[in-house]
XYZ file of C-alpha atoms in Angstrom:
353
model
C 60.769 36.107 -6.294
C 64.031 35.108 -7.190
C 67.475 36.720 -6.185
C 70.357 37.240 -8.461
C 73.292 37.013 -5.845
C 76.763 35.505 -6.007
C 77.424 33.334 -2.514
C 81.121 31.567 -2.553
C 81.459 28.607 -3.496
C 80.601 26.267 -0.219
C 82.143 22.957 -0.846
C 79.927 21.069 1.942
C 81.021 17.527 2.692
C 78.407 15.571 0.031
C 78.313 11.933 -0.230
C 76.292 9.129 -2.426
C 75.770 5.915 -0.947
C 74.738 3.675 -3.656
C 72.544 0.304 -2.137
C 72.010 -2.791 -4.320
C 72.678 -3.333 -7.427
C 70.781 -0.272 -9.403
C 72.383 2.227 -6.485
C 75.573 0.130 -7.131
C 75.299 0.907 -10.684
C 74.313 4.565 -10.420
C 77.038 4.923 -8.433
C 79.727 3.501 -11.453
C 78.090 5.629 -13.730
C 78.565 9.254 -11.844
C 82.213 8.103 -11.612
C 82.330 7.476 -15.268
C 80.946 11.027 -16.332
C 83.360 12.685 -13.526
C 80.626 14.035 -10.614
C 82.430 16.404 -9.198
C 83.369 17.072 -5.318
C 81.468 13.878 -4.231
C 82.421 10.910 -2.096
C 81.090 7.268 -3.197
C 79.976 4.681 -1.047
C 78.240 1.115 -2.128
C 76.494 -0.766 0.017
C 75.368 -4.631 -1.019
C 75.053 -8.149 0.009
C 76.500 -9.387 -3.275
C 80.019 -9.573 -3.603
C 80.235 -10.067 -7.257
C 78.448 -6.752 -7.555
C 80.848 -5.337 -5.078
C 84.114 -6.466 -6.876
C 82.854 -4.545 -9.972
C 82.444 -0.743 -8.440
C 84.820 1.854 -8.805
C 83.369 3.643 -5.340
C 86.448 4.598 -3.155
C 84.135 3.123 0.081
C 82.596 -0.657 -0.632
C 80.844 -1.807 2.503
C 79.430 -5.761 1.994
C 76.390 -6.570 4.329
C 74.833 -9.633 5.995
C 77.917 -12.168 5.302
C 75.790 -14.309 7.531
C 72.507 -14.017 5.658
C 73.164 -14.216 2.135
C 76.936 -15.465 2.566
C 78.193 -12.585 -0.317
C 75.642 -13.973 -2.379
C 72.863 -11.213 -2.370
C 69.160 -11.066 -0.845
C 67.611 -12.406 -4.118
C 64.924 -9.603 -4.165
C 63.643 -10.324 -1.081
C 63.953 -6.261 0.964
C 63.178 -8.768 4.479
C 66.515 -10.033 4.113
C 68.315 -7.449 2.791
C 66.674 -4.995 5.872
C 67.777 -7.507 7.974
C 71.162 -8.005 6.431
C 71.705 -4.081 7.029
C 70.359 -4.374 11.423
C 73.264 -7.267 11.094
C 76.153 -4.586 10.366
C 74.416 -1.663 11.518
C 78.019 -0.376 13.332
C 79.374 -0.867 9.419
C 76.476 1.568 8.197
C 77.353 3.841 10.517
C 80.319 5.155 9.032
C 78.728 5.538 5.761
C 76.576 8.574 7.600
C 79.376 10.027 9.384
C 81.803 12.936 8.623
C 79.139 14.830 6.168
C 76.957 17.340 5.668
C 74.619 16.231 3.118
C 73.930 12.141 1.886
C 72.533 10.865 -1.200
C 70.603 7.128 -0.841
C 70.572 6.229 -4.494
C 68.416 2.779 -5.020
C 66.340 0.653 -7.083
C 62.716 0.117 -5.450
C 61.329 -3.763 -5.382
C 63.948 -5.524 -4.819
C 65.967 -7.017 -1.984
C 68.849 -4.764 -1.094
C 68.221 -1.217 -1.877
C 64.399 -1.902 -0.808
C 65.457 -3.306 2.581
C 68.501 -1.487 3.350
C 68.175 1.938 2.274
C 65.467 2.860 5.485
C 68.507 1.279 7.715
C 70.807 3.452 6.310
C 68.584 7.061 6.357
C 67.725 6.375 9.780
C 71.448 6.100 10.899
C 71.905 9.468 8.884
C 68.913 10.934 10.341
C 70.025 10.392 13.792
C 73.177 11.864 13.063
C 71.534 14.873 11.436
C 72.215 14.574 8.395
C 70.867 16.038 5.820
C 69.450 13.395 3.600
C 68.211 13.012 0.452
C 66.846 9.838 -1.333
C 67.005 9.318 -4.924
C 64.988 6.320 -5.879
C 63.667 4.232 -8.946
C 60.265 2.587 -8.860
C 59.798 -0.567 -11.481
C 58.191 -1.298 -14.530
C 54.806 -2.090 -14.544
C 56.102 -5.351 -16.154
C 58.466 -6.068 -13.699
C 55.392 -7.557 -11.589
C 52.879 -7.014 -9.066
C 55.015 -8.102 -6.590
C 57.862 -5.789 -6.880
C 55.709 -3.150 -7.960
C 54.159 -3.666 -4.163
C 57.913 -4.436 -2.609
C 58.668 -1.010 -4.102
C 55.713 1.227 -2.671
C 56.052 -0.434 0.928
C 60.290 0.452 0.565
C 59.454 4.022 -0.198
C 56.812 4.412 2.638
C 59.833 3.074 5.057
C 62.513 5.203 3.557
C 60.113 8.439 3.379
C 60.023 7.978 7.206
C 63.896 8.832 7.717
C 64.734 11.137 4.691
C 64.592 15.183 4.307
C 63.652 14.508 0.803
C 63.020 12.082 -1.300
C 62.704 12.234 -5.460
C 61.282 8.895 -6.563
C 61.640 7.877 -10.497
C 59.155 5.883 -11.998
C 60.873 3.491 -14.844
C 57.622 3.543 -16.562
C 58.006 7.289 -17.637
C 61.365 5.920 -19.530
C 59.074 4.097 -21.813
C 57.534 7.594 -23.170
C 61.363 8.890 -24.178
C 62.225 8.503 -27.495
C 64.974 6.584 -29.182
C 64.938 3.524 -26.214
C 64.830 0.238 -27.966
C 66.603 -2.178 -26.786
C 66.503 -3.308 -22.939
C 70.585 -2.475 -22.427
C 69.837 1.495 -23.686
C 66.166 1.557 -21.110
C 68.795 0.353 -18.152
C 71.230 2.854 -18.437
C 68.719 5.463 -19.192
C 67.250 4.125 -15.238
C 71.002 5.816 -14.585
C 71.676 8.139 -16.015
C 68.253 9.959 -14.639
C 69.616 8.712 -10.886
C 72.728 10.647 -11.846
C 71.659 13.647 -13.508
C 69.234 13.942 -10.786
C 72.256 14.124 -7.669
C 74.439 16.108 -10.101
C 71.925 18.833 -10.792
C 71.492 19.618 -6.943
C 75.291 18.653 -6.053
C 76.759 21.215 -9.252
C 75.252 24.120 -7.506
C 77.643 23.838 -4.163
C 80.436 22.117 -6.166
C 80.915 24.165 -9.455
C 82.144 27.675 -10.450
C 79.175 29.783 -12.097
C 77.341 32.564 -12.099
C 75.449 32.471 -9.552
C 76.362 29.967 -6.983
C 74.215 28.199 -3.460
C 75.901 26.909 -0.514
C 74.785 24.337 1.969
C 72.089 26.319 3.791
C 70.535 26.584 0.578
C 70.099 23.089 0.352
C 69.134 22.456 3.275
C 66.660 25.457 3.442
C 65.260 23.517 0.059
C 65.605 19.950 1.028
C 64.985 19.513 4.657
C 61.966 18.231 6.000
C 60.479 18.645 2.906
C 59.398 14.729 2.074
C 57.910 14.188 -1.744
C 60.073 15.685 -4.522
C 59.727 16.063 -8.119
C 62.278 16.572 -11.104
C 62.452 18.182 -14.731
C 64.788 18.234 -17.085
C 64.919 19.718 -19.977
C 67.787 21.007 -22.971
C 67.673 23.000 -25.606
C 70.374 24.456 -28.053
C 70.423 27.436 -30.857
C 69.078 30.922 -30.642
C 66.438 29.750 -27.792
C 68.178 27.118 -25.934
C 66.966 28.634 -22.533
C 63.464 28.949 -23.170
C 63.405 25.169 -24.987
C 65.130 23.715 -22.004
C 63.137 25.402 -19.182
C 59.631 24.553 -21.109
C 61.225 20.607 -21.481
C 62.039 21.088 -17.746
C 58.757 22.366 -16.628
C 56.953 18.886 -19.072
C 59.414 16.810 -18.528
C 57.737 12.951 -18.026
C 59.560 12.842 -15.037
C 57.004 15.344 -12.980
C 54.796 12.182 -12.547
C 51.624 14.280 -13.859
C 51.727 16.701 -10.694
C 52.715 20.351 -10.893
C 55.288 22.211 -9.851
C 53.242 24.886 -8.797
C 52.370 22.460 -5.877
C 55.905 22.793 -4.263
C 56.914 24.894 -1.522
C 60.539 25.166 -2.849
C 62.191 24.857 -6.360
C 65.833 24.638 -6.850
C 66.811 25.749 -10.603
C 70.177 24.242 -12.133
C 70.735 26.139 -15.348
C 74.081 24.640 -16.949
C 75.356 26.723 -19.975
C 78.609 27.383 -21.624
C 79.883 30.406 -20.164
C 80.866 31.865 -23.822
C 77.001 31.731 -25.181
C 75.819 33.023 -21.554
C 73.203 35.914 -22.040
C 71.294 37.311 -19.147
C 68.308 38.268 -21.539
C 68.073 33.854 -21.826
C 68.573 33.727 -18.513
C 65.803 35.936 -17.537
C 63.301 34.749 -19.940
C 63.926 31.076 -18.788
C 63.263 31.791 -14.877
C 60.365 34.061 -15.984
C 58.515 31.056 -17.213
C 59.463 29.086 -14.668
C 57.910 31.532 -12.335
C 54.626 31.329 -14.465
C 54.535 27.876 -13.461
C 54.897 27.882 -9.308
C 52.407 29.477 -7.060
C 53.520 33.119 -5.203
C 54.196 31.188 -2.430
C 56.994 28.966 -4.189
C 60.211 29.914 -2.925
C 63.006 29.370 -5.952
C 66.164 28.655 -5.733
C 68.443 29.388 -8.472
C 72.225 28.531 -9.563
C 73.747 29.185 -13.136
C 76.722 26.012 -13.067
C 79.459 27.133 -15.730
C 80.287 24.081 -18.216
C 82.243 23.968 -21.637
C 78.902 22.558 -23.752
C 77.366 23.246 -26.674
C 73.464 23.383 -25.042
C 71.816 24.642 -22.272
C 70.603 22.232 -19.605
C 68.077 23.121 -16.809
C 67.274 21.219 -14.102
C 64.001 21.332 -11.193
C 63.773 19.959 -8.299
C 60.664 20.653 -6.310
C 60.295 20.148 -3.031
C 56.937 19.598 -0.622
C 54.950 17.995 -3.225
C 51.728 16.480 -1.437
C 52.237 12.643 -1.165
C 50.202 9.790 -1.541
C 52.865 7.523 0.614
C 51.108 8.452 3.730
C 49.080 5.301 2.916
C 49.717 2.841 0.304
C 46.652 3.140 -2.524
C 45.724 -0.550 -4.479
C 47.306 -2.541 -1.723
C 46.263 -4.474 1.178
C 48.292 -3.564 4.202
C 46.210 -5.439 6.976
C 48.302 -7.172 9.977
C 50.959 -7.409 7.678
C 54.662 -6.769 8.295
C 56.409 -4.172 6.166
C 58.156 -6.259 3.794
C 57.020 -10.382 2.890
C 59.087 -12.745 5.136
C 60.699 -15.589 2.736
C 63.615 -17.857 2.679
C 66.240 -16.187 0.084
C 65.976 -18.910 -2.165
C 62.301 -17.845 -2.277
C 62.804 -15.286 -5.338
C 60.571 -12.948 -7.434
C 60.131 -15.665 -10.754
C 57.705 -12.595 -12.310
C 61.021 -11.153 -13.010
C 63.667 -12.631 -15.081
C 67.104 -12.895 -13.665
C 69.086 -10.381 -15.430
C 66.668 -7.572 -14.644
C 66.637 -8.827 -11.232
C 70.158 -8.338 -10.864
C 69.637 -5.073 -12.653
C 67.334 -2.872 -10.886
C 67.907 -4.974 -6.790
Protein backbone atom coordinates (compact mmCIF):
# COMPACT_ATOMS: atom_id res chain seq x y z
CA UNK A 1 0.00 0.00 0.00
CA UNK A 2 0.76 3.39 -0.59
CA UNK A 3 0.38 6.47 1.83
CA UNK A 4 -0.92 9.81 0.88
CA UNK A 5 1.04 12.03 3.48
CA UNK A 6 2.64 15.45 3.24
CA UNK A 7 6.41 15.27 5.00
CA UNK A 8 8.32 18.89 4.77
CA UNK A 9 10.33 19.48 2.45
CA UNK A 10 13.93 17.88 3.63
CA UNK A 11 16.55 19.57 1.62
CA UNK A 12 19.35 16.77 2.37
CA UNK A 13 22.84 17.69 1.25
CA UNK A 14 22.72 15.82 -2.52
CA UNK A 15 25.60 15.84 -4.76
CA UNK A 16 26.51 14.44 -8.50
CA UNK A 17 29.93 13.62 -9.18
CA UNK A 18 30.21 13.30 -12.82
CA UNK A 19 33.57 10.84 -13.91
CA UNK A 20 34.91 10.89 -17.49
CA UNK A 21 33.78 12.30 -20.16
CA UNK A 22 29.93 10.90 -20.46
CA UNK A 23 29.61 11.72 -16.39
CA UNK A 24 31.41 14.99 -17.41
CA UNK A 25 28.82 15.58 -19.91
CA UNK A 26 25.78 14.52 -17.88
CA UNK A 27 26.89 16.67 -15.51
CA UNK A 28 26.79 20.03 -18.17
CA UNK A 29 23.59 18.97 -19.18
CA UNK A 30 21.63 18.93 -15.56
CA UNK A 31 23.17 22.43 -15.25
CA UNK A 32 21.75 23.43 -18.52
CA UNK A 33 18.04 22.31 -17.72
CA UNK A 34 18.46 23.95 -14.03
CA UNK A 35 18.56 20.57 -11.50
CA UNK A 36 17.57 21.95 -8.68
CA UNK A 37 19.21 21.91 -4.98
CA UNK A 38 22.22 19.84 -6.26
CA UNK A 39 25.96 20.29 -5.97
CA UNK A 40 28.25 19.31 -9.14
CA UNK A 41 31.42 17.74 -9.06
CA UNK A 42 33.60 16.36 -12.26
CA UNK A 43 36.11 14.16 -11.93
CA UNK A 44 38.64 13.37 -15.13
CA UNK A 45 42.09 12.86 -16.31
CA UNK A 46 41.53 15.07 -19.34
CA UNK A 47 41.95 18.57 -18.97
CA UNK A 48 40.43 19.67 -22.15
CA UNK A 49 37.28 17.97 -20.94
CA UNK A 50 37.73 19.68 -17.66
CA UNK A 51 38.11 23.30 -19.05
CA UNK A 52 34.69 22.80 -20.76
CA UNK A 53 32.29 21.99 -17.51
CA UNK A 54 30.22 24.35 -15.88
CA UNK A 55 30.40 22.08 -12.40
CA UNK A 56 31.16 24.53 -9.46
CA UNK A 57 33.84 21.51 -8.14
CA UNK A 58 36.42 20.24 -11.12
CA UNK A 59 38.85 17.79 -9.59
CA UNK A 60 41.70 16.59 -12.47
CA UNK A 61 43.25 13.09 -11.67
CA UNK A 62 46.51 11.21 -12.33
CA UNK A 63 48.64 14.40 -13.65
CA UNK A 64 51.36 11.82 -13.47
CA UNK A 65 49.70 9.09 -15.51
CA UNK A 66 48.06 10.58 -18.33
CA UNK A 67 49.80 14.15 -17.88
CA UNK A 68 46.00 16.04 -18.36
CA UNK A 69 45.74 14.08 -21.32
CA UNK A 70 43.09 11.35 -20.37
CA UNK A 71 43.33 7.38 -19.83
CA UNK A 72 42.50 6.69 -23.54
CA UNK A 73 39.80 4.06 -22.59
CA UNK A 74 41.90 2.08 -20.77
CA UNK A 75 39.65 1.84 -16.81
CA UNK A 76 43.53 0.26 -15.52
CA UNK A 77 44.80 3.60 -15.81
CA UNK A 78 42.16 5.64 -15.08
CA UNK A 79 41.56 3.27 -11.58
CA UNK A 80 44.92 3.86 -11.04
CA UNK A 81 44.93 7.52 -11.85
CA UNK A 82 42.04 7.86 -9.09
CA UNK A 83 44.48 5.49 -5.98
CA UNK A 84 47.08 8.42 -7.24
CA UNK A 85 44.81 11.37 -5.75
CA UNK A 86 42.77 9.37 -3.57
CA UNK A 87 43.12 12.41 -0.64
CA UNK A 88 41.60 14.68 -3.79
CA UNK A 89 38.55 12.14 -4.04
CA UNK A 90 38.01 12.40 -0.73
CA UNK A 91 36.48 15.62 -0.59
CA UNK A 92 34.21 14.86 -3.35
CA UNK A 93 32.40 12.29 -0.64
CA UNK A 94 32.49 14.56 2.19
CA UNK A 95 29.95 17.06 3.68
CA UNK A 96 26.72 15.05 2.18
CA UNK A 97 24.09 13.03 2.71
CA UNK A 98 23.36 11.39 -0.45
CA UNK A 99 26.02 11.07 -3.85
CA UNK A 100 25.26 10.48 -7.33
CA UNK A 101 28.33 8.56 -9.51
CA UNK A 102 27.11 9.43 -12.96
CA UNK A 103 29.44 7.51 -15.74
CA UNK A 104 29.85 6.02 -19.01
CA UNK A 105 30.73 2.11 -18.74
CA UNK A 106 33.83 0.80 -21.11
CA UNK A 107 35.93 3.22 -21.08
CA UNK A 108 38.94 4.51 -19.19
CA UNK A 109 37.90 7.07 -16.63
CA UNK A 110 34.44 6.60 -15.44
CA UNK A 111 35.11 2.65 -15.75
CA UNK A 112 38.24 2.87 -13.56
CA UNK A 113 37.51 5.61 -11.30
CA UNK A 114 34.03 5.52 -10.36
CA UNK A 115 34.65 2.10 -7.82
CA UNK A 116 37.54 4.53 -6.25
CA UNK A 117 35.26 7.07 -5.71
CA UNK A 118 32.00 4.86 -4.15
CA UNK A 119 34.30 3.21 -1.94
CA UNK A 120 35.60 6.55 -0.41
CA UNK A 121 31.76 7.44 -0.09
CA UNK A 122 30.95 4.17 1.27
CA UNK A 123 33.39 4.42 4.00
CA UNK A 124 32.16 7.63 4.87
CA UNK A 125 28.57 6.40 4.88
CA UNK A 126 27.27 7.80 2.40
CA UNK A 127 24.50 7.10 0.84
CA UNK A 128 25.34 6.29 -2.71
CA UNK A 129 23.82 5.86 -5.72
CA UNK A 130 25.34 5.01 -9.19
CA UNK A 131 23.86 6.04 -12.35
CA UNK A 132 25.60 4.35 -15.19
CA UNK A 133 25.53 3.84 -19.10
CA UNK A 134 26.53 0.53 -20.65
CA UNK A 135 27.70 0.75 -24.60
CA UNK A 136 26.47 -0.06 -27.80
CA UNK A 137 26.71 -3.33 -28.95
CA UNK A 138 28.72 -1.64 -31.78
CA UNK A 139 30.93 0.07 -29.70
CA UNK A 140 32.93 -3.41 -29.46
CA UNK A 141 33.52 -6.47 -27.64
CA UNK A 142 36.02 -4.98 -25.80
CA UNK A 143 34.29 -2.18 -24.16
CA UNK A 144 31.24 -4.03 -24.03
CA UNK A 145 33.51 -6.45 -21.57
CA UNK A 146 35.46 -3.18 -19.96
CA UNK A 147 31.89 -2.13 -19.12
CA UNK A 148 30.42 -5.37 -17.34
CA UNK A 149 33.79 -5.89 -15.28
CA UNK A 150 33.38 -1.70 -14.20
CA UNK A 151 29.88 -2.37 -13.02
CA UNK A 152 30.75 -5.63 -11.07
CA UNK A 153 33.54 -3.27 -9.22
CA UNK A 154 31.29 -0.33 -8.70
CA UNK A 155 28.20 -2.65 -7.56
CA UNK A 156 30.63 -3.66 -4.74
CA UNK A 157 30.67 -0.04 -3.05
CA UNK A 158 27.23 1.48 -4.05
CA UNK A 159 23.63 1.39 -2.16
CA UNK A 160 22.19 1.33 -5.56
CA UNK A 161 23.01 1.26 -8.73
CA UNK A 162 20.61 1.96 -12.07
CA UNK A 163 22.63 0.89 -15.10
CA UNK A 164 21.41 2.20 -18.77
CA UNK A 165 21.96 0.18 -21.60
CA UNK A 166 22.64 2.56 -24.86
CA UNK A 167 21.27 -0.17 -26.89
CA UNK A 168 17.62 0.42 -25.62
CA UNK A 169 18.16 4.15 -27.20
CA UNK A 170 18.17 2.50 -30.53
CA UNK A 171 14.33 1.30 -30.02
CA UNK A 172 13.18 5.24 -29.32
CA UNK A 173 11.83 6.88 -32.03
CA UNK A 174 12.87 9.98 -33.88
CA UNK A 175 17.01 9.26 -33.18
CA UNK A 176 18.80 9.62 -36.42
CA UNK A 177 21.67 11.09 -36.43
CA UNK A 178 24.66 10.07 -33.97
CA UNK A 179 24.75 13.90 -32.24
CA UNK A 180 20.67 13.43 -31.23
CA UNK A 181 21.54 9.24 -29.88
CA UNK A 182 24.46 11.09 -27.60
CA UNK A 183 22.53 13.49 -25.95
CA UNK A 184 19.63 11.21 -25.64
CA UNK A 185 22.69 8.84 -23.49
CA UNK A 186 22.09 12.30 -21.25
CA UNK A 187 19.47 13.27 -20.99
CA UNK A 188 18.27 9.60 -19.59
CA UNK A 189 21.49 10.02 -16.96
CA UNK A 190 19.75 13.25 -16.02
CA UNK A 191 16.22 12.58 -15.93
CA UNK A 192 17.13 9.57 -14.07
CA UNK A 193 19.03 11.74 -10.82
CA UNK A 194 16.34 14.42 -11.24
CA UNK A 195 13.38 12.12 -10.82
CA UNK A 196 14.74 10.76 -7.37
CA UNK A 197 16.49 14.24 -6.39
CA UNK A 198 12.82 16.41 -7.26
CA UNK A 199 11.15 14.49 -4.56
CA UNK A 200 13.47 16.00 -1.51
CA UNK A 201 14.18 19.21 -3.50
CA UNK A 202 10.77 20.45 -4.93
CA UNK A 203 7.45 21.84 -3.54
CA UNK A 204 4.44 19.34 -4.33
CA UNK A 205 1.89 17.53 -3.18
CA UNK A 206 3.11 15.07 -1.57
CA UNK A 207 6.69 15.37 -0.68
CA UNK A 208 9.79 12.45 0.74
CA UNK A 209 12.65 13.39 2.76
CA UNK A 210 16.00 11.73 3.12
CA UNK A 211 14.99 8.65 5.12
CA UNK A 212 12.85 7.92 2.35
CA UNK A 213 15.59 7.60 0.15
CA UNK A 214 17.57 5.96 1.96
CA UNK A 215 14.85 3.48 3.23
CA UNK A 216 14.47 2.97 -0.87
CA UNK A 217 18.01 3.11 -1.97
CA UNK A 218 20.25 1.63 0.59
CA UNK A 219 21.67 -1.61 0.34
CA UNK A 220 19.48 -2.30 -2.25
CA UNK A 221 22.16 -3.10 -5.30
CA UNK A 222 20.38 -3.62 -9.00
CA UNK A 223 17.91 -0.86 -9.96
CA UNK A 224 15.62 -0.33 -12.73
CA UNK A 225 13.91 2.86 -14.33
CA UNK A 226 10.64 3.89 -16.34
CA UNK A 227 9.62 6.73 -17.73
CA UNK A 228 6.84 7.54 -19.22
CA UNK A 229 4.52 11.03 -20.33
CA UNK A 230 1.42 11.54 -21.38
CA UNK A 231 -0.77 14.73 -21.99
CA UNK A 232 -4.76 15.43 -22.61
CA UNK A 233 -7.72 14.03 -20.79
CA UNK A 234 -5.53 10.79 -19.69
CA UNK A 235 -2.13 12.06 -19.27
CA UNK A 236 -1.72 10.04 -15.94
CA UNK A 237 -2.75 6.79 -17.02
CA UNK A 238 -0.58 7.22 -20.58
CA UNK A 239 2.45 8.19 -18.61
CA UNK A 240 2.31 5.55 -15.82
CA UNK A 241 1.55 2.63 -18.57
CA UNK A 242 4.84 4.31 -20.71
CA UNK A 243 6.54 4.19 -17.26
CA UNK A 244 5.67 0.72 -16.34
CA UNK A 245 7.04 -0.40 -20.61
CA UNK A 246 9.37 1.88 -20.80
CA UNK A 247 12.65 0.18 -22.87
CA UNK A 248 14.57 1.23 -20.13
CA UNK A 249 13.27 -1.78 -17.63
CA UNK A 250 15.87 -3.99 -19.48
CA UNK A 251 13.02 -6.78 -20.05
CA UNK A 252 12.71 -7.47 -16.13
CA UNK A 253 9.68 -6.51 -14.08
CA UNK A 254 9.01 -4.29 -11.67
CA UNK A 255 7.09 -6.56 -9.78
CA UNK A 256 10.57 -8.09 -8.94
CA UNK A 257 11.60 -5.05 -6.71
CA UNK A 258 11.44 -4.76 -3.13
CA UNK A 259 10.95 -0.93 -3.29
CA UNK A 260 9.53 1.53 -5.95
CA UNK A 261 9.90 5.18 -5.71
CA UNK A 262 7.08 7.03 -7.93
CA UNK A 263 7.93 10.68 -9.29
CA UNK A 264 4.69 11.98 -10.73
CA UNK A 265 5.50 15.64 -12.15
CA UNK A 266 2.29 17.58 -13.18
CA UNK A 267 1.26 21.13 -13.47
CA UNK A 268 -0.32 21.97 -10.36
CA UNK A 269 -3.38 23.80 -12.30
CA UNK A 270 -4.48 20.38 -14.28
CA UNK A 271 -3.75 18.34 -10.89
CA UNK A 272 -6.75 15.88 -10.23
CA UNK A 273 -6.60 13.31 -7.52
CA UNK A 274 -9.05 10.98 -9.55
CA UNK A 275 -5.55 10.88 -12.27
CA UNK A 276 -3.61 10.56 -9.55
CA UNK A 277 -5.27 7.61 -8.13
CA UNK A 278 -5.88 5.78 -11.25
CA UNK A 279 -2.12 6.15 -12.21
CA UNK A 280 -0.70 4.55 -8.79
CA UNK A 281 -3.54 1.98 -9.04
CA UNK A 282 -1.93 0.52 -12.08
CA UNK A 283 1.20 0.85 -10.91
CA UNK A 284 0.22 -1.25 -8.00
CA UNK A 285 -1.16 -3.92 -10.52
CA UNK A 286 2.25 -4.21 -11.63
CA UNK A 287 4.52 -4.87 -8.19
CA UNK A 288 4.09 -7.85 -6.02
CA UNK A 289 2.18 -7.26 -2.28
CA UNK A 290 5.36 -7.25 -0.96
CA UNK A 291 6.62 -4.09 -3.02
CA UNK A 292 6.91 -1.28 -0.81
CA UNK A 293 6.08 2.17 -2.97
CA UNK A 294 7.19 5.19 -2.53
CA UNK A 295 5.39 8.05 -3.86
CA UNK A 296 5.99 12.00 -4.42
CA UNK A 297 3.71 14.33 -6.63
CA UNK A 298 6.77 17.24 -7.70
CA UNK A 299 4.74 20.53 -8.67
CA UNK A 300 6.05 21.97 -12.18
CA UNK A 301 4.55 24.70 -14.60
CA UNK A 302 4.18 21.99 -17.78
CA UNK A 303 1.85 21.20 -20.09
CA UNK A 304 2.12 17.01 -19.51
CA UNK A 305 2.36 14.73 -16.92
CA UNK A 306 5.65 12.93 -16.35
CA UNK A 307 6.10 9.79 -14.12
CA UNK A 308 9.04 8.38 -13.15
CA UNK A 309 10.10 4.50 -11.42
CA UNK A 310 12.77 3.59 -9.89
CA UNK A 311 12.87 0.09 -8.55
CA UNK A 312 15.01 -1.06 -6.25
CA UNK A 313 16.35 -4.90 -5.31
CA UNK A 314 16.04 -6.17 -8.71
CA UNK A 315 17.87 -9.71 -8.78
CA UNK A 316 21.28 -9.24 -10.56
CA UNK A 317 23.20 -11.09 -12.86
CA UNK A 318 26.58 -9.00 -11.82
CA UNK A 319 27.26 -11.47 -9.15
CA UNK A 320 29.20 -13.20 -11.97
CA UNK A 321 29.93 -11.92 -15.30
CA UNK A 322 27.78 -14.21 -18.06
CA UNK A 323 29.70 -14.60 -21.87
CA UNK A 324 33.04 -13.71 -20.41
CA UNK A 325 36.08 -15.40 -19.35
CA UNK A 326 37.19 -14.17 -15.98
CA UNK A 327 39.99 -16.84 -15.21
CA UNK A 328 43.31 -15.52 -13.30
CA UNK A 329 42.60 -12.38 -14.73
CA UNK A 330 42.86 -8.95 -13.11
CA UNK A 331 39.76 -6.77 -13.03
CA UNK A 332 40.45 -4.47 -15.74
CA UNK A 333 43.26 -5.31 -18.97
CA UNK A 334 46.69 -3.82 -18.03
CA UNK A 335 47.98 -1.64 -21.20
CA UNK A 336 50.20 1.23 -21.89
CA UNK A 337 47.74 4.39 -22.51
CA UNK A 338 48.77 4.71 -25.89
CA UNK A 339 47.37 1.16 -26.16
CA UNK A 340 43.65 2.36 -27.12
CA UNK A 341 40.30 0.67 -27.99
CA UNK A 342 40.73 1.08 -32.26
CA UNK A 343 37.03 -0.93 -32.33
CA UNK A 344 35.86 2.44 -31.41
CA UNK A 345 36.31 5.53 -33.35
CA UNK A 346 37.72 8.52 -31.63
CA UNK A 347 34.92 10.84 -31.26
CA UNK A 348 32.70 8.27 -29.58
CA UNK A 349 35.57 7.43 -27.52
CA UNK A 350 35.80 10.75 -26.22
CA UNK A 351 32.05 10.64 -25.97
CA UNK A 352 30.88 7.95 -23.81
CA UNK A 353 34.90 7.54 -21.54
Amino acid sequence: MFQMEHSTNFRAGIRVVGVGGCGGNAVNTMIEEGLEGVEFWVVNTDQQALDLSKAQEKVRIGETITKGLGAGGDPEIGRRAAEEDVEKLRRAVEGVEMIFITAGMGGGTGTGASPVIAKLAKEKGVLTVGVVTKPFTFEGKRRMRNADLGIRELKKYVDTLLVIPNDKLLTQKNILLFQALAKTSNDVLVKAVKGISDLVIKPGFVNRDFADLRAVMAKKGKAIMGIGTGKGENAAIEAAQAAINSPFLEDVSIGDAQSVLVNITVNPENFYIEDFHEAMNLIQEHVSENTEIFMGVVFEPIDEVRITLIATGIPDEYGGIKDFELEEEPVFRKETRFQVDLETPAFMRRQFD
